[in-house]
Coordinates of N, CA, C and O in Angstrom, one line a residue:
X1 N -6.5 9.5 -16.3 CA -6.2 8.1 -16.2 C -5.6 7.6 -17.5 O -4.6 6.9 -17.6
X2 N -6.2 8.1 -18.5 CA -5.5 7.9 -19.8 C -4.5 8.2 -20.2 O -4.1 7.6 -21.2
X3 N -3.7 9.3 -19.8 CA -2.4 10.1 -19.8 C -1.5 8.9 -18.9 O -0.4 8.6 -19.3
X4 N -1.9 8.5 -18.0 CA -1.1 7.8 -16.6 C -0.9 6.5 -17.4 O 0.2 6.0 -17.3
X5 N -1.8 5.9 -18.1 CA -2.0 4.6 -18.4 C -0.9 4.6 -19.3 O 0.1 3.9 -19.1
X6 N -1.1 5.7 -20.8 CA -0.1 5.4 -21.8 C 1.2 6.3 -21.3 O 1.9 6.9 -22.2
X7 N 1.4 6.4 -20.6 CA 3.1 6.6 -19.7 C 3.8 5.6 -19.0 O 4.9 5.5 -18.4
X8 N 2.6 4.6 -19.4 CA 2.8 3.2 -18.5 C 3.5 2.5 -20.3 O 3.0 2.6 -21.4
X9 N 4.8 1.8 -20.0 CA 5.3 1.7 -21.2 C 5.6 0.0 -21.7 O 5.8 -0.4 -22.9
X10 N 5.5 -0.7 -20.3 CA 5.9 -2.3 -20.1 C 4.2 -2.5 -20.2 O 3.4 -2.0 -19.5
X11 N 4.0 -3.5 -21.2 CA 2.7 -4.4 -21.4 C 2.2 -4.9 -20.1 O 1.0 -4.9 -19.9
X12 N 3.0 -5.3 -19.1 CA 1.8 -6.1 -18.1 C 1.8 -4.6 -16.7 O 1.1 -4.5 -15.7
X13 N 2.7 -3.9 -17.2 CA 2.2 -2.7 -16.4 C 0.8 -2.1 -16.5 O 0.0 -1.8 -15.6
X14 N 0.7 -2.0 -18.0 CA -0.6 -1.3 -19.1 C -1.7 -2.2 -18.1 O -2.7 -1.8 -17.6
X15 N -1.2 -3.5 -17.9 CA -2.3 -4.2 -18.3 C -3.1 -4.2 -16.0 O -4.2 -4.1 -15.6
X16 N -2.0 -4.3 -15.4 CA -2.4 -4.0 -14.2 C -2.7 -3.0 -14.1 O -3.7 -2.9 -13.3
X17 N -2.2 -1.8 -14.6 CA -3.0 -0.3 -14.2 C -4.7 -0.2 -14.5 O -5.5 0.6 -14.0
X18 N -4.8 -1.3 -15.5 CA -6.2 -1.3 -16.3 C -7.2 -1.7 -15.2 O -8.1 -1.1 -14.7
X19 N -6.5 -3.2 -15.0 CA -7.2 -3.9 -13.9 C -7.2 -3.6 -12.5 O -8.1 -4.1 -11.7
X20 N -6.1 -2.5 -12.0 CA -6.7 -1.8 -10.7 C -7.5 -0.9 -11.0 O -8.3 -0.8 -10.0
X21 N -7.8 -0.1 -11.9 CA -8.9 1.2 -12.0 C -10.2 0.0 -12.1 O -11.2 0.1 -11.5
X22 N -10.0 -1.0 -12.9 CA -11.6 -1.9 -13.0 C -12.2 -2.2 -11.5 O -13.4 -2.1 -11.0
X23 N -11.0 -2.7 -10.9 CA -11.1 -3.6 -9.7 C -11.7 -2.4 -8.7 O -12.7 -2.6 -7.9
X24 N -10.9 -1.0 -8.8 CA -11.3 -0.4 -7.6 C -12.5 0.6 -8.2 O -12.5 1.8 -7.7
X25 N -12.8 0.5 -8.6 CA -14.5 1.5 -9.4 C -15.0 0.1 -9.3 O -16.1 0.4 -9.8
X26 N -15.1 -1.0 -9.1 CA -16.0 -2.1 -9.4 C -15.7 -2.1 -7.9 O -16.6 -1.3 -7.7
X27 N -15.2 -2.3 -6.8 CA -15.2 -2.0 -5.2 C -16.2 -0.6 -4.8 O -17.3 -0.7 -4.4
X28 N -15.5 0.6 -5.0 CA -16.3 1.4 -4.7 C -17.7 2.1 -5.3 O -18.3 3.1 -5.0
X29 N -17.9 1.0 -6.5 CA -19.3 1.1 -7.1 C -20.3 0.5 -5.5 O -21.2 1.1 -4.8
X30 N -19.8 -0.9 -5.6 CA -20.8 -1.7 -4.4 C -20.5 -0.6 -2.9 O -21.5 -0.1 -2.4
X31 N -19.5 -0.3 -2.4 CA -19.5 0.2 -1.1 C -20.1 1.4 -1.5 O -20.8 1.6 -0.5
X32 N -20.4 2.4 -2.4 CA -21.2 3.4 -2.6 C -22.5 3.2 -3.0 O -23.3 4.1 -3.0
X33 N -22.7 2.3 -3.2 CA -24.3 2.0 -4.0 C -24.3 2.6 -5.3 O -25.3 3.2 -5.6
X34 N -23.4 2.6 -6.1 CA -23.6 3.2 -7.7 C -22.7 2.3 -9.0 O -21.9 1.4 -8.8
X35 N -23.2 2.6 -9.8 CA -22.5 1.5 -11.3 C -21.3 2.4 -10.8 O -21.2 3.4 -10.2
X36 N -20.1 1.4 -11.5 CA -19.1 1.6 -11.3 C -18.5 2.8 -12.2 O -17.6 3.6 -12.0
X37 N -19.5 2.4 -13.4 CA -19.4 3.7 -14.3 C -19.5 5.1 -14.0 O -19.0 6.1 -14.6
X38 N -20.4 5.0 -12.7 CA -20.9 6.5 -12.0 C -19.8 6.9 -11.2 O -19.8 8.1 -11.0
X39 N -18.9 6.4 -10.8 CA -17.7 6.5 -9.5 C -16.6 7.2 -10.3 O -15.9 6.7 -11.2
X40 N -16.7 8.9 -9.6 CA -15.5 9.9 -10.1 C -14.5 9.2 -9.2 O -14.5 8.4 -8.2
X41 N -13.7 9.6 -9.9 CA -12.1 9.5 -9.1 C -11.7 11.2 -9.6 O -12.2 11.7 -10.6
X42 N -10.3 11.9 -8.4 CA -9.5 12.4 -8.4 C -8.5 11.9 -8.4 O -8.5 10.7 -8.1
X43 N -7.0 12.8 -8.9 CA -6.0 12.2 -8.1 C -5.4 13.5 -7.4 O -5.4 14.7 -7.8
X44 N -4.7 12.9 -6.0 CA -4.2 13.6 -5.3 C -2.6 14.0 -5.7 O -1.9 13.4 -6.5
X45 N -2.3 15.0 -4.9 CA -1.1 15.6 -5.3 C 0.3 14.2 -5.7 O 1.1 14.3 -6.6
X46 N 0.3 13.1 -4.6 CA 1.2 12.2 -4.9 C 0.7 11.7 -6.0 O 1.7 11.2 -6.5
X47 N -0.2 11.5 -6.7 CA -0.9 10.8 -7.9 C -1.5 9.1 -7.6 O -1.5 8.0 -8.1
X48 N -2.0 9.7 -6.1 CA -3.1 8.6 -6.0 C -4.2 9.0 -6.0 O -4.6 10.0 -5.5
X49 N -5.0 7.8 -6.6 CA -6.7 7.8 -6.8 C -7.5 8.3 -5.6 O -7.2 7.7 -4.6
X50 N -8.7 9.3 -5.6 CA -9.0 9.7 -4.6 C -11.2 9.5 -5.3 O -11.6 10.0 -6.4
X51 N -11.8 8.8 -4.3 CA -13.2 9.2 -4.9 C -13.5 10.5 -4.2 O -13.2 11.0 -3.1
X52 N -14.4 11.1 -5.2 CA -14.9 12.2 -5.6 C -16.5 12.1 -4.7 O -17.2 11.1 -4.9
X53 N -17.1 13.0 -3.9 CA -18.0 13.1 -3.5 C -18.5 11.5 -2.6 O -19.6 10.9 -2.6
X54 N -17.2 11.3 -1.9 CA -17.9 10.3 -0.9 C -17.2 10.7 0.6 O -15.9 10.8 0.6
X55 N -17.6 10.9 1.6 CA -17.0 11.6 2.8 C -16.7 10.1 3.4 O -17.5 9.1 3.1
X56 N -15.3 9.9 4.3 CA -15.5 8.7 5.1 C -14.8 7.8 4.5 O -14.7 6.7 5.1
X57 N -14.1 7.8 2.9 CA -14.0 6.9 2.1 C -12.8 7.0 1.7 O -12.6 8.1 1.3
X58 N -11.2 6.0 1.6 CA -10.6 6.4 1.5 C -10.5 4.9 0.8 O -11.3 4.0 1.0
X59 N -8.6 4.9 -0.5 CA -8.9 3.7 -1.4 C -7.3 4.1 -1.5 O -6.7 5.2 -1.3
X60 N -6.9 2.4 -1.9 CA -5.0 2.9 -2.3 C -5.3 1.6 -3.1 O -6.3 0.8 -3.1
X61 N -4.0 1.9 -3.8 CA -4.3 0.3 -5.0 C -2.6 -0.1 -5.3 O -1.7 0.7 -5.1
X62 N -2.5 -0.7 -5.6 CA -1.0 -1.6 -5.8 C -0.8 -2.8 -6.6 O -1.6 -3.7 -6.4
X63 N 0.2 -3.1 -7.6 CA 0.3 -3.9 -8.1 C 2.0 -4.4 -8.3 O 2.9 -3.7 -8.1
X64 N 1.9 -5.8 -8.6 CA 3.0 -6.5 -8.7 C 3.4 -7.5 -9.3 O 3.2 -8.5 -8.7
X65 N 3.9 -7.6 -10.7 CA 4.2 -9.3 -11.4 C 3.0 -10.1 -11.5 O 2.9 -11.3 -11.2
X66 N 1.8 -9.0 -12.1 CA 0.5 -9.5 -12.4 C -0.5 -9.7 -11.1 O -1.4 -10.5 -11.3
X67 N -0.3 -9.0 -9.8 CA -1.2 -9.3 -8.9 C -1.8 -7.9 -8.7 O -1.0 -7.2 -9.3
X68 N -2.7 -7.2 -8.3 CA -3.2 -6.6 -7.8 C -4.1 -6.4 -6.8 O -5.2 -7.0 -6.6
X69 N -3.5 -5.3 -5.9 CA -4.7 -5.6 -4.5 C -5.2 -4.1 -4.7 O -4.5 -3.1 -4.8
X70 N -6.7 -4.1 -4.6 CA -7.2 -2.7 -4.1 C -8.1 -2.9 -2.8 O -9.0 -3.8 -2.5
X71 N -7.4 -1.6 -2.0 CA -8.0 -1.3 -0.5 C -9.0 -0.5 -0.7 O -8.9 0.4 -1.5
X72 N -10.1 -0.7 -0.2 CA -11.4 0.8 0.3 C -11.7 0.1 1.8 O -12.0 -1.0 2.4
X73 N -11.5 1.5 1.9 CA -12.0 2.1 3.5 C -13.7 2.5 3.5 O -14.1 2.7 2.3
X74 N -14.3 2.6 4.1 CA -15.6 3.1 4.3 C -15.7 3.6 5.8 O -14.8 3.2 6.6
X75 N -16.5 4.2 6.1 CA -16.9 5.1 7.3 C -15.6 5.2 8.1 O -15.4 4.7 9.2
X76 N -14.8 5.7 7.4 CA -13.7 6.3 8.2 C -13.7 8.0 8.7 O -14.4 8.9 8.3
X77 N -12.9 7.8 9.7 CA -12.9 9.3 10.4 C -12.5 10.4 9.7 O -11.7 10.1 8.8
X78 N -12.8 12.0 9.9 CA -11.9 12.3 8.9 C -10.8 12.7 9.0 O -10.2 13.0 10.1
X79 N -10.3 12.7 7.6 CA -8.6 12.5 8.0 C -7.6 11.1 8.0 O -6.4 11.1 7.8
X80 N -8.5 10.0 8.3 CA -8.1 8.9 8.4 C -7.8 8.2 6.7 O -8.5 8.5 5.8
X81 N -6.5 7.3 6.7 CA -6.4 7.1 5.6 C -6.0 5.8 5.2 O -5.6 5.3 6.3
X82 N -6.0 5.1 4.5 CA -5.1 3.3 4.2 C -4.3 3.1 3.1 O -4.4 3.7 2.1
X83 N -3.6 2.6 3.4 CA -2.9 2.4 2.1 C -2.1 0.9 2.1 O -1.6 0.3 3.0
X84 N -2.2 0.7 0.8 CA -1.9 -1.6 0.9 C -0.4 -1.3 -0.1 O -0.2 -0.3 -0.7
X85 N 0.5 -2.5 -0.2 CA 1.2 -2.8 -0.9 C 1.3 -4.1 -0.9 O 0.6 -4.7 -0.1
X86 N 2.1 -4.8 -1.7 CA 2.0 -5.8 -2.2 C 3.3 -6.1 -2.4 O 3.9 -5.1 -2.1
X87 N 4.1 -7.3 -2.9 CA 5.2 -7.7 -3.6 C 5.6 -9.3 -3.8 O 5.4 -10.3 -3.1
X88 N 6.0 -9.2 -4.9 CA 6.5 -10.9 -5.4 C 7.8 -10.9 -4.5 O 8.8 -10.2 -4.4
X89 N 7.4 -12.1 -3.7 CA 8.7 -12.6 -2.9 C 9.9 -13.2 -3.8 O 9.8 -14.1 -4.6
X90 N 11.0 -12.4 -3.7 CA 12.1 -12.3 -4.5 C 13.6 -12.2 -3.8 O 13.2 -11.2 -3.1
X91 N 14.3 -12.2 -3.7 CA 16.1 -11.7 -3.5 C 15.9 -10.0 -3.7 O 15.4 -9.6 -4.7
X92 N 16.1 -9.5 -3.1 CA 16.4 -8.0 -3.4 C 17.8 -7.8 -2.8 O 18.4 -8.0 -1.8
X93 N 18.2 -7.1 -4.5 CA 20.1 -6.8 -4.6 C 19.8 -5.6 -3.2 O 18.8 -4.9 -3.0
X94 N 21.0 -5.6 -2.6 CA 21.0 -4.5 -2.0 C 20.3 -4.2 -0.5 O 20.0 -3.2 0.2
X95 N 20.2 -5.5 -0.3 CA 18.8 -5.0 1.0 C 19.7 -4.6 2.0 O 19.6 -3.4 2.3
X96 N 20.3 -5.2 2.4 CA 21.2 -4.6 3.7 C 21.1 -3.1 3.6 O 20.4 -2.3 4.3
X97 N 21.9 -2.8 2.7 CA 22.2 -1.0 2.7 C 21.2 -0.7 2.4 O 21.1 0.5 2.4
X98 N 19.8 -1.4 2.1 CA 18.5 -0.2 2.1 C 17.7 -0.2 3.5 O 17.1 0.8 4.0
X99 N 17.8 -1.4 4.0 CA 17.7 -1.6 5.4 C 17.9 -0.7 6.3 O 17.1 -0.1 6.9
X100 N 19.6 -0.8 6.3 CA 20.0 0.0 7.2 C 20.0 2.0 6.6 O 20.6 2.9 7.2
X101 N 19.4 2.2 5.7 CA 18.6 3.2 5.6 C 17.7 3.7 5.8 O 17.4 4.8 6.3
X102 N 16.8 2.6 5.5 CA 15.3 2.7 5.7 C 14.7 1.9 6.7 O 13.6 1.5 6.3
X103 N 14.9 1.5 7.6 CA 14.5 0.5 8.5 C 14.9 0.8 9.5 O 16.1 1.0 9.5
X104 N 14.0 0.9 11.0 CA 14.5 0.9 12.1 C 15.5 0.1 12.4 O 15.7 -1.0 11.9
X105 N 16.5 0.6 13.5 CA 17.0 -0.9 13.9 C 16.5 -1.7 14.6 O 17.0 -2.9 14.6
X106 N 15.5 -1.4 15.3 CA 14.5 -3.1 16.0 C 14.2 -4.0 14.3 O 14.0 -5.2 14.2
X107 N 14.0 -3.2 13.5 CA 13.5 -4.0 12.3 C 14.7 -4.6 12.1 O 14.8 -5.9 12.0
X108 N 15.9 -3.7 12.0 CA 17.2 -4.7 11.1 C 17.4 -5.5 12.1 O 17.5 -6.6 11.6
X109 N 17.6 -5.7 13.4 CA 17.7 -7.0 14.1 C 16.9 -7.9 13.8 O 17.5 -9.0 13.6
X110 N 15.5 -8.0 13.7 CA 14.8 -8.6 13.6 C 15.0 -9.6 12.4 O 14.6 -10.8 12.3
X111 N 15.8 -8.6 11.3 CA 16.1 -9.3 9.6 C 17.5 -10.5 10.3 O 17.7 -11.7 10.2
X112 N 18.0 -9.5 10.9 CA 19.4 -10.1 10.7 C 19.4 -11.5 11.4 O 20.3 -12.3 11.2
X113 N 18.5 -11.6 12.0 CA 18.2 -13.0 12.5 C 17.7 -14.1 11.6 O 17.7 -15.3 11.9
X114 N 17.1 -13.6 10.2 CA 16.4 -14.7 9.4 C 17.3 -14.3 8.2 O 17.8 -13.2 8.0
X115 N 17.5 -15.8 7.0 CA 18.5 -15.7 6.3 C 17.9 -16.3 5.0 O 16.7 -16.7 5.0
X116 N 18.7 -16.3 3.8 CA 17.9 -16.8 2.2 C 16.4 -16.6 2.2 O 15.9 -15.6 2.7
X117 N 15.9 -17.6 1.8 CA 14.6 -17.1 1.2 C 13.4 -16.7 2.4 O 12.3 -16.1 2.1
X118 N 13.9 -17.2 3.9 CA 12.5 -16.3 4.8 C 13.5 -15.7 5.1 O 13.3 -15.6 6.3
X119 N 14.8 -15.0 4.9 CA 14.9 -13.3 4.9 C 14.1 -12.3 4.0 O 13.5 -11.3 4.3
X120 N 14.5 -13.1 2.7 CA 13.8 -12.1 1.5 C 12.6 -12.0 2.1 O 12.5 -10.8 2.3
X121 N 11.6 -12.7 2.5 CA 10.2 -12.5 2.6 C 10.0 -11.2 3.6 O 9.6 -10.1 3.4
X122 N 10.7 -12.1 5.0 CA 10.9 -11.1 6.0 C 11.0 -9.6 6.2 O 10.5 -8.8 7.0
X123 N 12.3 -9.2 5.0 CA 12.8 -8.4 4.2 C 11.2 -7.6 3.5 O 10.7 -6.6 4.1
X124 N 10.9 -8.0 2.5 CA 9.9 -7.7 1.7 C 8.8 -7.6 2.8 O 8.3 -6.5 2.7
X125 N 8.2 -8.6 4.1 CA 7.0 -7.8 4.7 C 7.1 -6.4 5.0 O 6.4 -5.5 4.5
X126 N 8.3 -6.1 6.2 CA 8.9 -4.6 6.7 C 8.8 -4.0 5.4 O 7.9 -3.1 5.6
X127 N 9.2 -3.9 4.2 CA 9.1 -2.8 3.2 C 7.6 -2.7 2.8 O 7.1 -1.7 2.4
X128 N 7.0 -3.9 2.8 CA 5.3 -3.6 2.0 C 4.4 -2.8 3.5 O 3.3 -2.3 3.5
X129 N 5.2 -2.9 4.7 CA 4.6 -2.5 5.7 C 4.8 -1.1 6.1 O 4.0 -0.7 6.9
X130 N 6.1 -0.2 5.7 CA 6.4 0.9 5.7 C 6.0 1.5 4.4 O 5.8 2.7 4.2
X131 N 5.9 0.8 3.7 CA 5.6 1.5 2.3 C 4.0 1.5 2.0 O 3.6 2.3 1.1
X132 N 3.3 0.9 2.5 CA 1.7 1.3 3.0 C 1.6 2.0 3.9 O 0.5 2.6 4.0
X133 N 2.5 2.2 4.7 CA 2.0 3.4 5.8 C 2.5 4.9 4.9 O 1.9 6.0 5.1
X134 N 3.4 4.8 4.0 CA 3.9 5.7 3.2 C 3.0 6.4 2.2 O 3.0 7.7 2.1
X135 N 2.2 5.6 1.6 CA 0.9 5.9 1.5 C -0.3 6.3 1.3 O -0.9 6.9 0.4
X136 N -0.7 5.7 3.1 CA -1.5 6.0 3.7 C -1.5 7.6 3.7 O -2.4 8.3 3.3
X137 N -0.1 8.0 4.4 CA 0.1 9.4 4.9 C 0.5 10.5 3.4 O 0.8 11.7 3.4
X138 N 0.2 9.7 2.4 CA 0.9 10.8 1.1 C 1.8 10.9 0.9 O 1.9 11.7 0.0
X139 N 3.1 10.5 1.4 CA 4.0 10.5 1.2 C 5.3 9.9 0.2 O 6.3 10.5 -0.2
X140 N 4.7 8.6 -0.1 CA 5.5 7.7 -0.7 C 6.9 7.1 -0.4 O 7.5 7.0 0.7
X141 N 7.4 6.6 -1.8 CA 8.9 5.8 -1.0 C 9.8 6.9 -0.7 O 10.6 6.5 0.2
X142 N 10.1 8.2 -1.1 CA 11.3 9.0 -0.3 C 11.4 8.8 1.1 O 12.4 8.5 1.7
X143 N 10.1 8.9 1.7 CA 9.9 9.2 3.1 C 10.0 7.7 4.1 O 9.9 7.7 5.3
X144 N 10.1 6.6 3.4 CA 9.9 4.9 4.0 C 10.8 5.4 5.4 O 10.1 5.7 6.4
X145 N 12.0 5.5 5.6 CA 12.8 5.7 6.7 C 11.9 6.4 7.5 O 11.9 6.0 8.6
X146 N 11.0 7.6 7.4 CA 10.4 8.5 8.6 C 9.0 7.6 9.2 O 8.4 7.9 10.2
X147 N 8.8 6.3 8.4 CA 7.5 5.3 8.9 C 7.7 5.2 10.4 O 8.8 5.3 10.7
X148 N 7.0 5.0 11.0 CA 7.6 4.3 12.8 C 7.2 2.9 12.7 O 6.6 2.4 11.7
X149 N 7.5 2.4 13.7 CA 8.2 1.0 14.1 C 6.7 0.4 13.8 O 5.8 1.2 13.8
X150 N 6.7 -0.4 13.7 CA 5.3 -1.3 13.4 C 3.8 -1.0 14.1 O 2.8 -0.7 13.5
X151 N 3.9 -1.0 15.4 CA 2.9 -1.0 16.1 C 2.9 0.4 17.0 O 2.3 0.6 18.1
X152 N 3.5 1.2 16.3 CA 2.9 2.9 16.5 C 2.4 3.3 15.6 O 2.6 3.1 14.4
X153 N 1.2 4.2 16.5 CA 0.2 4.9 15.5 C -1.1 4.8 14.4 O -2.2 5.2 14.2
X154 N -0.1 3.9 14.1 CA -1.1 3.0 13.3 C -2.0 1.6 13.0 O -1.4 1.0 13.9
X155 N -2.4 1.1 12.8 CA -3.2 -0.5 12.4 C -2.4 -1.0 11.2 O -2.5 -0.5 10.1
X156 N -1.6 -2.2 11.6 CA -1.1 -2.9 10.5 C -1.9 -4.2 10.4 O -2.1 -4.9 11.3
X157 N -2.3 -4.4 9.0 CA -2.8 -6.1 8.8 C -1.7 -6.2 7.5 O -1.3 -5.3 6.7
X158 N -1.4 -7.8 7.7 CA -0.6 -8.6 6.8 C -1.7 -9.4 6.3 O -2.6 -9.9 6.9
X159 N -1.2 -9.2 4.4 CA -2.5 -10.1 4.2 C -2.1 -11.0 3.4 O -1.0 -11.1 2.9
X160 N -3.2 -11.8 3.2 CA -3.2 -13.0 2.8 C -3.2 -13.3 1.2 O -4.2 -13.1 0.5
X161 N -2.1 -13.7 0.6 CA -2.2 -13.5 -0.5 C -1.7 -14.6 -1.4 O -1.0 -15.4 -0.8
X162 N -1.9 -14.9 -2.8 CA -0.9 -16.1 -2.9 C 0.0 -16.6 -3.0 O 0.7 -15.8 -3.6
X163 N 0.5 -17.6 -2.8 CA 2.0 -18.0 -2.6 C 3.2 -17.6 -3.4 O 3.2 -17.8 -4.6
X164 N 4.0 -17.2 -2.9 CA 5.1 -16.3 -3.6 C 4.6 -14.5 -3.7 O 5.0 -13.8 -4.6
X165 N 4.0 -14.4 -2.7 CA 3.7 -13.1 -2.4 C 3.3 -12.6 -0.8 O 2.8 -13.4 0.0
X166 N 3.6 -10.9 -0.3 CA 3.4 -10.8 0.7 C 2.8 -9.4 0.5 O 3.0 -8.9 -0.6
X167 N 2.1 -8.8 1.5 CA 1.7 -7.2 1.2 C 0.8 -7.0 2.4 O 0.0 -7.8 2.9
X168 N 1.1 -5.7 2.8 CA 0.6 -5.2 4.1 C -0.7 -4.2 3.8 O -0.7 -3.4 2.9
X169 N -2.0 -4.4 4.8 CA -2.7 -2.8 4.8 C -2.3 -2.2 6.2 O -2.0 -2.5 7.4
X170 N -2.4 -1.1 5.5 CA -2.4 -0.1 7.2 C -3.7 1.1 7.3 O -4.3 1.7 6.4
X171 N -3.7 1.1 8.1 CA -5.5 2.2 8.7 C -4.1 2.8 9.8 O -3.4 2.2 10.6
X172 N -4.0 4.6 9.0 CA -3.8 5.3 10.2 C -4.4 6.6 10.0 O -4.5 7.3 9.1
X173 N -4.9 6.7 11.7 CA -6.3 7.3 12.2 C -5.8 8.8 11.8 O -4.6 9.1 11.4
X174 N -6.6 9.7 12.0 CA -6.3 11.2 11.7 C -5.5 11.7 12.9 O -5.5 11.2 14.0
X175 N -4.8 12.8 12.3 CA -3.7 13.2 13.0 C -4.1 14.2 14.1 O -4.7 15.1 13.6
X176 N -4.0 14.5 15.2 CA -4.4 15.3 16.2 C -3.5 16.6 16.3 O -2.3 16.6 16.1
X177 N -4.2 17.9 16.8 CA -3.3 19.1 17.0 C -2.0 18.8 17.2 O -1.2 19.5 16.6
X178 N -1.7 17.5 18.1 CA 0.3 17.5 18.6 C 0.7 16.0 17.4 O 1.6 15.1 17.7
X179 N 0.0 16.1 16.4 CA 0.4 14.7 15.7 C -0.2 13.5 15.2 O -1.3 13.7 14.6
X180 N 0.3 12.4 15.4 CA -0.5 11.3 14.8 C -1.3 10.9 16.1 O -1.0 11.6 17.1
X181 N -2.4 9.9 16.3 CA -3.0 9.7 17.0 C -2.3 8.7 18.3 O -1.0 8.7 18.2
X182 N -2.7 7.9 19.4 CA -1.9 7.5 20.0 C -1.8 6.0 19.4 O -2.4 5.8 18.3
X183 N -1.1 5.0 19.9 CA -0.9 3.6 19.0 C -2.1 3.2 19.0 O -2.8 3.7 19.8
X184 N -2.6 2.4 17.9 CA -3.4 2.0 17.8 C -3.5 0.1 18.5 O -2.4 -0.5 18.5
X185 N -5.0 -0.6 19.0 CA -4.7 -2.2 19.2 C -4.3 -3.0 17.6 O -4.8 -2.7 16.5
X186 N -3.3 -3.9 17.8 CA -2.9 -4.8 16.7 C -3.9 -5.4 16.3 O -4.8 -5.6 17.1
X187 N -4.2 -5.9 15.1 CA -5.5 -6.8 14.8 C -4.5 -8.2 15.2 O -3.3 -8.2 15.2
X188 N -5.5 -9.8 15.8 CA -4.9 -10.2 15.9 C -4.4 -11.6 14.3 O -4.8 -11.7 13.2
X189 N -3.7 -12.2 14.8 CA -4.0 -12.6 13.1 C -5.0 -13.6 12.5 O -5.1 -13.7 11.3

């Protein structure tokens, strides 16, 4: 964590990386029953935080322009995983052509119907919503285009966050001999 922290080179990066390792050892202290002090972490091959000697337990963390959200899972299946993202609702240069890269086209119709600032947002949910399922699965952002359409496979919640921000969790269940599991029910909102 200390190697990761000082590679972190922008001051309020330093300063969120600090405050998700606090936030999520101070989370999975209470869901484990232990000082926060006591809670190993690993990191996994993508270089997310993984706790150490809890079965059932899975955690993703994310930050953005000083916000930070951390996910824990508890009595999950195994295999099952979550993963949250977050973002400051913004203009992003470029969305079209990252869209039409990374985004279904039921997604890009869905954009191209909404314009200025509830595009951007609109814009920004689909990406915090593929990019948590991205994740979830270990993957990360290369892979955003291979996510499926919203309501396959997995559980998406949009969360509630404050104004001038949007960010998705997703819970997707363990993968079966022929794959991912079948769709999962939507939560409703």
């Amino acid at each position: 964590e200390r190697r990761r922290y000082e590679a972190v080179s922008d001051p309020l990066g330093r300063a969120e990386f600090v405050l998700a390792r606090y936030v999520l050892r101070d989370a999975l202290g209470r869901a484990l029953g232990r000082p926060p002090a006591r809670v190993r972490l690993s990191v996994d091959g993508a270089g997310r935080p993984r706790p150490v000697d809890a079965p059932g337990v899975d955690v993703s963390i994310t930050h953005t322009a000083g916000l930070v959200a951390v996910a824990v899972g508890t009595g999950l299946a195994p295999g099952a995983r979550i993963g949250v993202d977050i973002e400051r609702i913004r203009p992003v240069p470029r969305a079209g052509a990252l869209a039409r890269r990374l985004f279904s086209p039921a997604e890009r119709t869905r954009l191209g119907a909404v314009a200025g600032p509830c595009g951007d947002r609109a814009w920004l949910e689909v990406w915090t919503r593929r990019e948590a399922y991205a994740k979830a699965v270990g993957t990360g952002v290369p892979t955003l285009a291979d996510a499926p359409e919203q309501d396959v496979g997995h559980t998406w919640h949009p969360l509630r966050l404050p104004r001038g921000f949007t960010g998705s969790l997703v819970l997707v269940p363990p993968a079966g001999p022929a794959g991912p599991a079948s769709p999962l029910p939507q939560p409703s909102p």
